[in-house]
mmCIF file of C-alpha atoms in Angstrom:
data_model
loop_
_atom_site.group_PDB
_atom_site.id
_atom_site.type_symbol
_atom_site.label_atom_id
_atom_site.label_comp_id
_atom_site.label_asym_id
_atom_site.label_seq_id
_atom_site.Cartn_x
_atom_site.Cartn_y
_atom_site.Cartn_z
ATOM 1 C CA UNK B 1 11.649 107.078 103.011
ATOM 2 C CA UNK B 2 8.359 108.468 101.746
ATOM 3 C CA UNK B 3 7.969 109.804 98.226
ATOM 4 C CA UNK B 4 8.921 113.465 98.047
ATOM 5 C CA UNK B 5 10.802 113.417 101.362
ATOM 6 C CA UNK B 6 14.302 114.906 101.261
ATOM 7 C CA UNK B 7 16.986 112.599 102.706
ATOM 8 C CA UNK B 8 18.646 113.970 105.852
ATOM 9 C CA UNK B 9 20.829 110.998 106.787
ATOM 10 C CA UNK B 10 22.559 108.143 105.055
ATOM 11 C CA UNK B 11 20.273 105.385 103.841
ATOM 12 C CA UNK B 12 19.941 102.600 106.407
ATOM 13 C CA UNK B 13 17.385 99.938 105.610
ATOM 14 C CA UNK B 14 15.135 98.816 108.432
ATOM 15 C CA UNK B 15 15.173 95.089 109.250
ATOM 16 C CA UNK B 16 12.428 93.068 107.587
ATOM 17 C CA UNK B 17 9.339 93.285 109.773
ATOM 18 C CA UNK B 18 7.763 89.985 108.696
ATOM 19 C CA UNK B 19 10.174 87.089 108.401
ATOM 20 C CA UNK B 20 8.066 83.947 108.814
ATOM 21 C CA UNK B 21 8.968 81.235 106.349
ATOM 22 C CA UNK B 22 6.832 78.912 104.260
ATOM 23 C CA UNK B 23 8.614 75.580 104.552
ATOM 24 C CA UNK B 24 8.130 71.943 103.661
ATOM 25 C CA UNK B 25 7.875 71.035 107.357
ATOM 26 C CA UNK B 26 5.745 74.103 108.271
ATOM 27 C CA UNK B 27 8.019 74.894 111.217
ATOM 28 C CA UNK B 28 6.836 78.526 111.270
ATOM 29 C CA UNK B 29 3.222 77.467 110.907
ATOM 30 C CA UNK B 30 3.111 78.082 107.156
ATOM 31 C CA UNK B 31 3.130 74.889 105.071
ATOM 32 C CA UNK B 32 4.088 74.668 101.406
ATOM 33 C CA UNK B 33 0.750 74.373 99.638
ATOM 34 C CA UNK B 34 -0.148 75.031 96.025
ATOM 35 C CA UNK B 35 -2.611 77.890 95.576
ATOM 36 C CA UNK B 36 -2.474 79.098 99.166
ATOM 37 C CA UNK B 37 -0.132 82.061 98.801
ATOM 38 C CA UNK B 38 -0.031 85.129 96.574
ATOM 39 C CA UNK B 39 3.193 86.935 95.748
ATOM 40 C CA UNK B 40 2.726 90.709 95.595
ATOM 41 C CA UNK B 41 5.359 92.535 93.559
ATOM 42 C CA UNK B 42 5.997 95.701 91.662
ATOM 43 C CA UNK B 43 7.790 95.231 88.349
ATOM 44 C CA UNK B 44 9.955 98.279 89.018
ATOM 45 C CA UNK B 45 11.415 96.964 92.281
ATOM 46 C CA UNK B 46 14.682 94.985 92.053
ATOM 47 C CA UNK B 47 14.049 93.159 95.334
ATOM 48 C CA UNK B 48 10.645 91.955 94.112
ATOM 49 C CA UNK B 49 12.046 91.188 90.661
ATOM 50 C CA UNK B 50 14.560 88.691 92.015
ATOM 51 C CA UNK B 51 11.811 86.728 93.794
ATOM 52 C CA UNK B 52 9.698 86.650 90.651
ATOM 53 C CA UNK B 53 12.674 85.383 88.629
ATOM 54 C CA UNK B 54 13.135 82.460 91.011
ATOM 55 C CA UNK B 55 9.405 81.750 90.909
ATOM 56 C CA UNK B 56 9.650 81.546 87.095
ATOM 57 C CA UNK B 57 12.834 79.493 86.980
ATOM 58 C CA UNK B 58 11.448 76.956 89.446
ATOM 59 C CA UNK B 59 8.145 76.704 87.588
ATOM 60 C CA UNK B 60 6.076 77.840 90.563
ATOM 61 C CA UNK B 61 3.873 80.121 88.436
ATOM 62 C CA UNK B 62 0.721 78.120 89.124
ATOM 63 C CA UNK B 63 1.575 77.120 92.696
ATOM 64 C CA UNK B 64 2.159 80.740 93.788
ATOM 65 C CA UNK B 65 -0.049 83.300 92.072
ATOM 66 C CA UNK B 66 1.233 86.767 91.220
ATOM 67 C CA UNK B 67 -0.224 90.194 92.024
ATOM 68 C CA UNK B 68 1.285 93.301 90.430
ATOM 69 C CA UNK B 69 1.001 96.745 91.987
ATOM 70 C CA UNK B 70 0.888 100.029 90.071
ATOM 71 C CA UNK B 71 4.305 101.562 89.317
ATOM 72 C CA UNK B 72 3.365 105.140 90.290
ATOM 73 C CA UNK B 73 -0.098 105.334 91.837
ATOM 74 C CA UNK B 74 -0.299 106.572 95.431
ATOM 75 C CA UNK B 75 -2.791 105.434 98.041
ATOM 76 C CA UNK B 76 -5.465 107.872 99.156
ATOM 77 C CA UNK B 77 -3.285 109.307 101.942
ATOM 78 C CA UNK B 78 -0.315 109.698 99.615
ATOM 79 C CA UNK B 79 1.782 107.507 101.889
ATOM 80 C CA UNK B 80 1.805 104.157 100.076
ATOM 81 C CA UNK B 81 2.823 103.310 96.549
ATOM 82 C CA UNK B 82 2.198 99.580 96.557
ATOM 83 C CA UNK B 83 -1.434 99.732 95.466
ATOM 84 C CA UNK B 84 -3.570 97.884 92.939
ATOM 85 C CA UNK B 85 -5.219 99.711 90.059
ATOM 86 C CA UNK B 86 -7.185 98.797 86.971
ATOM 87 C CA UNK B 87 -4.214 99.973 84.932
ATOM 88 C CA UNK B 88 -2.239 96.944 86.106
ATOM 89 C CA UNK B 89 -5.071 94.445 85.826
ATOM 90 C CA UNK B 90 -6.974 94.894 89.090
ATOM 91 C CA UNK B 91 -10.689 95.580 88.457
ATOM 92 C CA UNK B 92 -12.109 98.264 90.721
ATOM 93 C CA UNK B 93 -8.584 99.103 91.925
ATOM 94 C CA UNK B 94 -8.548 95.996 94.111
ATOM 95 C CA UNK B 95 -6.568 92.809 93.743
ATOM 96 C CA UNK B 96 -9.078 90.240 92.464
ATOM 97 C CA UNK B 97 -7.751 87.492 94.740
ATOM 98 C CA UNK B 98 -6.914 89.308 97.975
ATOM 99 C CA UNK B 99 -9.658 91.933 97.673
ATOM 100 C CA UNK B 100 -7.366 94.732 98.877
ATOM 101 C CA UNK B 101 -6.394 98.069 97.347
ATOM 102 C CA UNK B 102 -3.073 98.558 99.134
ATOM 103 C CA UNK B 103 -0.498 96.019 100.278
ATOM 104 C CA UNK B 104 -0.517 97.758 103.660
ATOM 105 C CA UNK B 105 -3.894 96.110 104.289
ATOM 106 C CA UNK B 106 -2.203 92.700 104.383
ATOM 107 C CA UNK B 107 0.355 94.059 106.849
ATOM 108 C CA UNK B 108 -2.425 95.354 109.095
ATOM 109 C CA UNK B 109 -4.431 92.148 108.773
ATOM 110 C CA UNK B 110 -1.453 90.332 110.240
ATOM 111 C CA UNK B 111 -0.499 93.004 112.782
ATOM 112 C CA UNK B 112 -3.177 95.673 113.378
ATOM 113 C CA UNK B 113 -0.817 97.887 115.368
ATOM 114 C CA UNK B 114 1.835 97.943 112.650
ATOM 115 C CA UNK B 115 3.068 101.460 111.846
ATOM 116 C CA UNK B 116 6.259 100.762 109.890
ATOM 117 C CA UNK B 117 6.998 100.927 106.201
ATOM 118 C CA UNK B 118 5.552 98.731 103.488
ATOM 119 C CA UNK B 119 7.748 97.036 100.919
ATOM 120 C CA UNK B 120 7.558 94.565 98.088
ATOM 121 C CA UNK B 121 7.788 91.676 97.615
ATOM 122 C CA UNK B 122 5.151 90.483 100.010
ATOM 123 C CA UNK B 123 4.015 86.876 100.319
ATOM 124 C CA UNK B 124 0.387 86.851 101.475
ATOM 125 C CA UNK B 125 -1.678 83.973 102.857
ATOM 126 C CA UNK B 126 -4.833 84.008 100.734
ATOM 127 C CA UNK B 127 -7.293 82.426 103.222
ATOM 128 C CA UNK B 128 -6.516 84.915 106.015
ATOM 129 C CA UNK B 129 -5.196 87.857 103.990
ATOM 130 C CA UNK B 130 -2.214 88.008 106.351
ATOM 131 C CA UNK B 131 1.252 88.980 105.190
ATOM 132 C CA UNK B 132 3.582 86.041 105.794
ATOM 133 C CA UNK B 133 6.899 87.545 104.744
ATOM 134 C CA UNK B 134 8.520 90.574 103.134
ATOM 135 C CA UNK B 135 11.992 89.050 103.541
ATOM 136 C CA UNK B 136 13.147 89.224 99.912
ATOM 137 C CA UNK B 137 16.489 87.506 100.559
ATOM 138 C CA UNK B 138 14.993 84.470 102.297
ATOM 139 C CA UNK B 139 12.072 84.186 99.891
ATOM 140 C CA UNK B 140 14.351 83.417 96.944
ATOM 141 C CA UNK B 141 16.229 80.765 98.903
ATOM 142 C CA UNK B 142 12.999 79.131 100.057
ATOM 143 C CA UNK B 143 11.355 79.207 96.637
ATOM 144 C CA UNK B 144 14.365 77.285 95.353
ATOM 145 C CA UNK B 145 14.595 74.755 98.191
ATOM 146 C CA UNK B 146 11.500 74.482 100.377
ATOM 147 C CA UNK B 147 9.128 74.471 97.392
ATOM 148 C CA UNK B 148 11.070 71.763 95.541
ATOM 149 C CA UNK B 149 8.196 69.258 95.718
ATOM 150 C CA UNK B 150 6.030 71.621 93.644
ATOM 151 C CA UNK B 151 8.778 72.780 91.294
ATOM 152 C CA UNK B 152 8.629 71.891 87.611
ATOM 153 C CA UNK B 153 10.578 68.920 86.253
ATOM 154 C CA UNK B 154 13.959 70.175 85.110
ATOM 155 C CA UNK B 155 14.042 73.141 87.480
ATOM 156 C CA UNK B 156 17.566 74.395 88.244
ATOM 157 C CA UNK B 157 19.531 74.142 91.468
ATOM 158 C CA UNK B 158 20.025 77.806 92.314
ATOM 159 C CA UNK B 159 21.688 77.392 95.712
ATOM 160 C CA UNK B 160 23.850 74.257 95.435
ATOM 161 C CA UNK B 161 25.227 73.098 98.769
ATOM 162 C CA UNK B 162 28.901 72.829 97.692
ATOM 163 C CA UNK B 163 28.860 76.463 96.545
ATOM 164 C CA UNK B 164 26.779 78.074 99.280
ATOM 165 C CA UNK B 165 29.657 79.603 101.229
ATOM 166 C CA UNK B 166 31.034 81.232 98.066
ATOM 167 C CA UNK B 167 27.574 82.389 96.980
ATOM 168 C CA UNK B 168 26.826 83.833 100.423
ATOM 169 C CA UNK B 169 30.144 85.688 100.604
ATOM 170 C CA UNK B 170 29.666 87.181 97.143
ATOM 171 C CA UNK B 171 26.034 88.073 97.804
ATOM 172 C CA UNK B 172 27.042 89.972 100.932
ATOM 173 C CA UNK B 173 29.483 92.313 99.188
ATOM 174 C CA UNK B 174 27.305 92.674 96.089
ATOM 175 C CA UNK B 175 24.356 93.658 98.277
ATOM 176 C CA UNK B 176 26.413 96.155 100.262
ATOM 177 C CA UNK B 177 28.244 97.823 97.392
ATOM 178 C CA UNK B 178 26.008 97.275 94.347
ATOM 179 C CA UNK B 179 22.380 96.322 95.115
ATOM 180 C CA UNK B 180 22.138 98.758 98.014
ATOM 181 C CA UNK B 181 25.063 100.881 96.855
ATOM 182 C CA UNK B 182 23.060 102.458 94.051
ATOM 183 C CA UNK B 183 20.430 103.532 96.591
ATOM 184 C CA UNK B 184 23.051 104.864 98.997
ATOM 185 C CA UNK B 185 24.400 106.930 96.119
ATOM 186 C CA UNK B 186 21.011 108.145 94.925
ATOM 187 C CA UNK B 187 19.702 109.082 98.368
ATOM 188 C CA UNK B 188 22.962 110.396 99.810
ATOM 189 C CA UNK B 189 22.214 113.368 102.087
ATOM 190 C CA UNK B 190 25.566 115.071 101.482
ATOM 191 C CA UNK B 191 28.620 114.957 99.237
ATOM 192 C CA UNK B 192 30.775 112.843 101.536
ATOM 193 C CA UNK B 193 28.252 110.029 101.821
ATOM 194 C CA UNK B 194 27.678 110.105 98.067
ATOM 195 C CA UNK B 195 31.404 109.942 97.376
ATOM 196 C CA UNK B 196 31.802 106.930 99.667
ATOM 197 C CA UNK B 197 28.890 105.065 98.154
ATOM 198 C CA UNK B 198 29.622 105.729 94.501
ATOM 199 C CA UNK B 199 33.325 104.934 94.918
ATOM 200 C CA UNK B 200 32.542 101.591 96.560
ATOM 201 C CA UNK B 201 29.931 100.849 93.890
ATOM 202 C CA UNK B 202 32.273 101.265 90.955
ATOM 203 C CA UNK B 203 35.179 99.563 92.709
ATOM 204 C CA UNK B 204 32.934 96.522 93.109
ATOM 205 C CA UNK B 205 31.713 96.717 89.511
ATOM 206 C CA UNK B 206 35.332 96.826 88.380
ATOM 207 C CA UNK B 207 36.028 93.652 90.372
ATOM 208 C CA UNK B 208 32.967 91.937 88.925
ATOM 209 C CA UNK B 209 34.047 92.942 85.426
ATOM 210 C CA UNK B 210 37.377 91.215 85.987
ATOM 211 C CA UNK B 211 35.705 88.142 87.497
ATOM 212 C CA UNK B 212 33.278 87.759 84.598
ATOM 213 C CA UNK B 213 35.826 88.287 81.870
ATOM 214 C CA UNK B 214 36.878 84.652 82.041
ATOM 215 C CA UNK B 215 33.762 82.889 83.323
ATOM 216 C CA UNK B 216 30.139 82.905 82.212
ATOM 217 C CA UNK B 217 28.483 82.997 85.634
ATOM 218 C CA UNK B 218 29.484 84.371 89.006
ATOM 219 C CA UNK B 219 29.850 81.072 90.867
ATOM 220 C CA UNK B 220 30.242 77.712 89.145
ATOM 221 C CA UNK B 221 29.123 77.014 85.600
ATOM 222 C CA UNK B 222 25.360 77.476 86.008
ATOM 223 C CA UNK B 223 22.986 80.239 87.070
ATOM 224 C CA UNK B 224 22.808 80.611 90.844
ATOM 225 C CA UNK B 225 21.319 82.952 93.432
ATOM 226 C CA UNK B 226 24.347 85.201 92.953
ATOM 227 C CA UNK B 227 23.526 85.859 89.296
ATOM 228 C CA UNK B 228 19.882 86.598 90.005
ATOM 229 C CA UNK B 229 20.732 89.119 92.711
ATOM 230 C CA UNK B 230 23.246 90.970 90.567
ATOM 231 C CA UNK B 231 21.082 90.928 87.438
ATOM 232 C CA UNK B 232 18.195 92.918 88.895
ATOM 233 C CA UNK B 233 20.539 95.825 89.613
ATOM 234 C CA UNK B 234 22.371 95.603 86.292
ATOM 235 C CA UNK B 235 19.171 95.581 84.238
ATOM 236 C CA UNK B 236 18.140 98.877 85.875
ATOM 237 C CA UNK B 237 21.571 100.474 85.800
ATOM 238 C CA UNK B 238 21.648 102.537 82.616
ATOM 239 C CA UNK B 239 17.883 103.123 82.630
ATOM 240 C CA UNK B 240 17.649 104.700 86.084
ATOM 241 C CA UNK B 241 20.678 104.329 88.348
ATOM 242 C CA UNK B 242 23.189 105.992 86.021
ATOM 243 C CA UNK B 243 21.252 109.247 85.686
ATOM 244 C CA UNK B 244 18.562 109.331 88.343
ATOM 245 C CA UNK B 245 20.808 108.034 91.148
ATOM 246 C CA UNK B 246 23.960 109.804 89.876
ATOM 247 C CA UNK B 247 25.831 106.499 89.447
ATOM 248 C CA UNK B 248 27.500 107.972 86.415
ATOM 249 C CA UNK B 249 31.218 107.220 86.570
ATOM 250 C CA UNK B 250 30.550 104.620 83.889
ATOM 251 C CA UNK B 251 27.539 103.087 82.193
ATOM 252 C CA UNK B 252 26.888 99.363 82.198
ATOM 253 C CA UNK B 253 27.409 99.327 78.432
ATOM 254 C CA UNK B 254 30.972 100.585 79.030
ATOM 255 C CA UNK B 255 31.858 97.338 80.846
ATOM 256 C CA UNK B 256 32.468 94.731 78.104
ATOM 257 C CA UNK B 257 32.110 91.629 80.303
ATOM 258 C CA UNK B 258 29.356 92.909 82.600
ATOM 259 C CA UNK B 259 27.281 94.205 79.691
ATOM 260 C CA UNK B 260 27.599 90.926 77.779
ATOM 261 C CA UNK B 261 26.882 88.950 80.970
ATOM 262 C CA UNK B 262 23.754 91.007 81.666
ATOM 263 C CA UNK B 263 22.511 90.497 78.085
ATOM 264 C CA UNK B 264 23.193 86.770 78.366
ATOM 265 C CA UNK B 265 20.954 86.579 81.430
ATOM 266 C CA UNK B 266 18.324 88.897 79.930
ATOM 267 C CA UNK B 267 17.993 86.580 76.946
ATOM 268 C CA UNK B 268 17.634 83.547 79.248
ATOM 269 C CA UNK B 269 14.003 82.556 80.003
ATOM 270 C CA UNK B 270 12.976 83.899 83.387
ATOM 271 C CA UNK B 271 15.037 87.088 83.258
ATOM 272 C CA UNK B 272 14.092 89.321 80.325
ATOM 273 C CA UNK B 273 10.530 88.032 80.299
ATOM 274 C CA UNK B 274 10.035 89.331 83.852
ATOM 275 C CA UNK B 275 11.609 92.756 83.141
ATOM 276 C CA UNK B 276 9.391 95.764 82.398
ATOM 277 C CA UNK B 277 11.441 98.824 81.458
ATOM 278 C CA UNK B 278 8.386 101.089 81.340
ATOM 279 C CA UNK B 279 7.483 100.259 84.935
ATOM 280 C CA UNK B 280 11.120 100.753 85.966
ATOM 281 C CA UNK B 281 11.488 104.185 84.372
ATOM 282 C CA UNK B 282 8.110 105.514 85.451
ATOM 283 C CA UNK B 283 8.417 104.338 89.035
ATOM 284 C CA UNK B 284 11.903 105.645 89.746
ATOM 285 C CA UNK B 285 11.622 109.014 88.012
ATOM 286 C CA UNK B 286 8.050 109.721 89.127
ATOM 287 C CA UNK B 287 7.945 108.386 92.678
ATOM 288 C CA UNK B 288 11.334 109.669 93.885
ATOM 289 C CA UNK B 289 10.239 113.288 93.703
ATOM 290 C CA UNK B 290 12.773 114.313 96.367
ATOM 291 C CA UNK B 291 15.557 113.790 93.829
ATOM 292 C CA UNK B 292 13.451 114.458 90.707
ATOM 293 C CA UNK B 293 10.927 117.118 91.775
ATOM 294 C CA UNK B 294 9.669 117.749 88.238
ATOM 295 C CA UNK B 295 8.731 114.074 87.855
ATOM 296 C CA UNK B 296 9.869 114.223 84.232
ATOM 297 C CA UNK B 297 10.499 110.633 83.123
ATOM 298 C CA UNK B 298 13.572 109.949 80.995
ATOM 299 C CA UNK B 299 12.933 108.434 77.555
ATOM 300 C CA UNK B 300 15.900 106.101 77.157
ATOM 301 C CA UNK B 301 17.966 104.139 76.709
ATOM 302 C CA UNK B 302 16.647 102.019 73.845
ATOM 303 C CA UNK B 303 15.888 98.612 75.424
ATOM 304 C CA UNK B 304 16.362 96.752 72.150
ATOM 305 C CA UNK B 305 20.109 96.734 72.830
ATOM 306 C CA UNK B 306 19.393 93.999 75.378
ATOM 307 C CA UNK B 307 18.584 91.633 72.504
ATOM 308 C CA UNK B 308 21.902 92.011 70.688
ATOM 309 C CA UNK B 309 24.330 89.020 70.551
ATOM 310 C CA UNK B 310 26.484 88.541 73.650
ATOM 311 C CA UNK B 311 28.689 85.553 72.676
ATOM 312 C CA UNK B 312 28.997 84.475 76.317
ATOM 313 C CA UNK B 313 28.295 80.883 75.334
ATOM 314 C CA UNK B 314 31.914 80.673 74.160
ATOM 315 C CA UNK B 315 32.940 80.651 77.836
ATOM 316 C CA UNK B 316 31.090 77.375 78.391
ATOM 317 C CA UNK B 317 28.658 76.867 81.220
ATOM 318 C CA UNK B 318 25.073 75.675 81.089
ATOM 319 C CA UNK B 319 22.385 78.096 82.287
ATOM 320 C CA UNK B 320 20.214 75.425 83.905
ATOM 321 C CA UNK B 321 22.809 72.732 84.535
ATOM 322 C CA UNK B 322 21.201 69.354 83.922
ATOM 323 C CA UNK B 323 17.774 71.004 83.913
ATOM 324 C CA UNK B 324 15.735 72.810 81.292
ATOM 325 C CA UNK B 325 14.441 76.350 80.774
ATOM 326 C CA UNK B 326 10.973 77.279 82.031
ATOM 327 C CA UNK B 327 8.053 77.557 79.634
ATOM 328 C CA UNK B 328 6.375 80.833 78.665
ATOM 329 C CA UNK B 329 5.370 83.065 81.600
ATOM 330 C CA UNK B 330 1.763 83.133 82.754
ATOM 331 C CA UNK B 331 2.022 86.913 83.194
ATOM 332 C CA UNK B 332 4.045 88.132 80.185
ATOM 333 C CA UNK B 333 5.423 91.676 80.156
ATOM 334 C CA UNK B 334 5.168 93.845 77.037
ATOM 335 C CA UNK B 335 7.530 92.691 74.290
ATOM 336 C CA UNK B 336 10.404 94.913 73.207
ATOM 337 C CA UNK B 337 9.628 96.790 70.005
#
């Protein structure tokens, strides 16, 4: 849906338009190669955030460079929001590596007749300028597995084979009811669709609260894909989803286990250091003018609460298993005051 457009039907996401994979055996024609690809994200977007977290955890910061689009700036025709500006470190309003102003240019370089939507994340082939993939779900899996030869020593196993069925099953319902559920609530075209979405959302959060009361992580005793996918919704919940998307039956901070779990992850390298609350607030409140026509951006909540003690370590578990945390990020976000 375009910015400012009023929803007239329930939110149904279009299938990913570009689903080629970069793999160790180059079976789709795209080989794993350090320095060849550029990951285009927006720090406000939860789907892009999860890919950037995996990139950080696996230590692929130097192998896959990062491009950050402006949180609110529109393209010249007012149709695209994933554009590069000097405000986010792109001289002359063009990405210094790809030489483009809008991510749509990489879509069109790959498929000149493309007329569909543009989304982040986007993995772009630097030599050709072609978009390789905007498949956010597959990108995280591949960054953790296919790029293993270029991963840092001590990188975690985020999708362990013995737990994949459980991770996949949990990811499916979390995506349906939580990750996408907040959007289905926020962009509901009528009361009935809103009621369905928000009821399913909080029923699932209640279940997750119970699950996390007695265990530190969602599946197993280390961080996995499941935790990363839930975190990027939780970290945005009170800041934008609770008010802006009318997901206001409860706040995240009213869930003892979920709130402590989210803080535990936030304080783990790779999570909080890739989170930019200013980008999140400004993008959601400003860009979604159909549901916030005044474009007034909410001031809170105070993000410093994310740094308070969580005590989740008493449940056991090891964030990185037998591995180690990543070093400092190459592209740090502003520190919390």
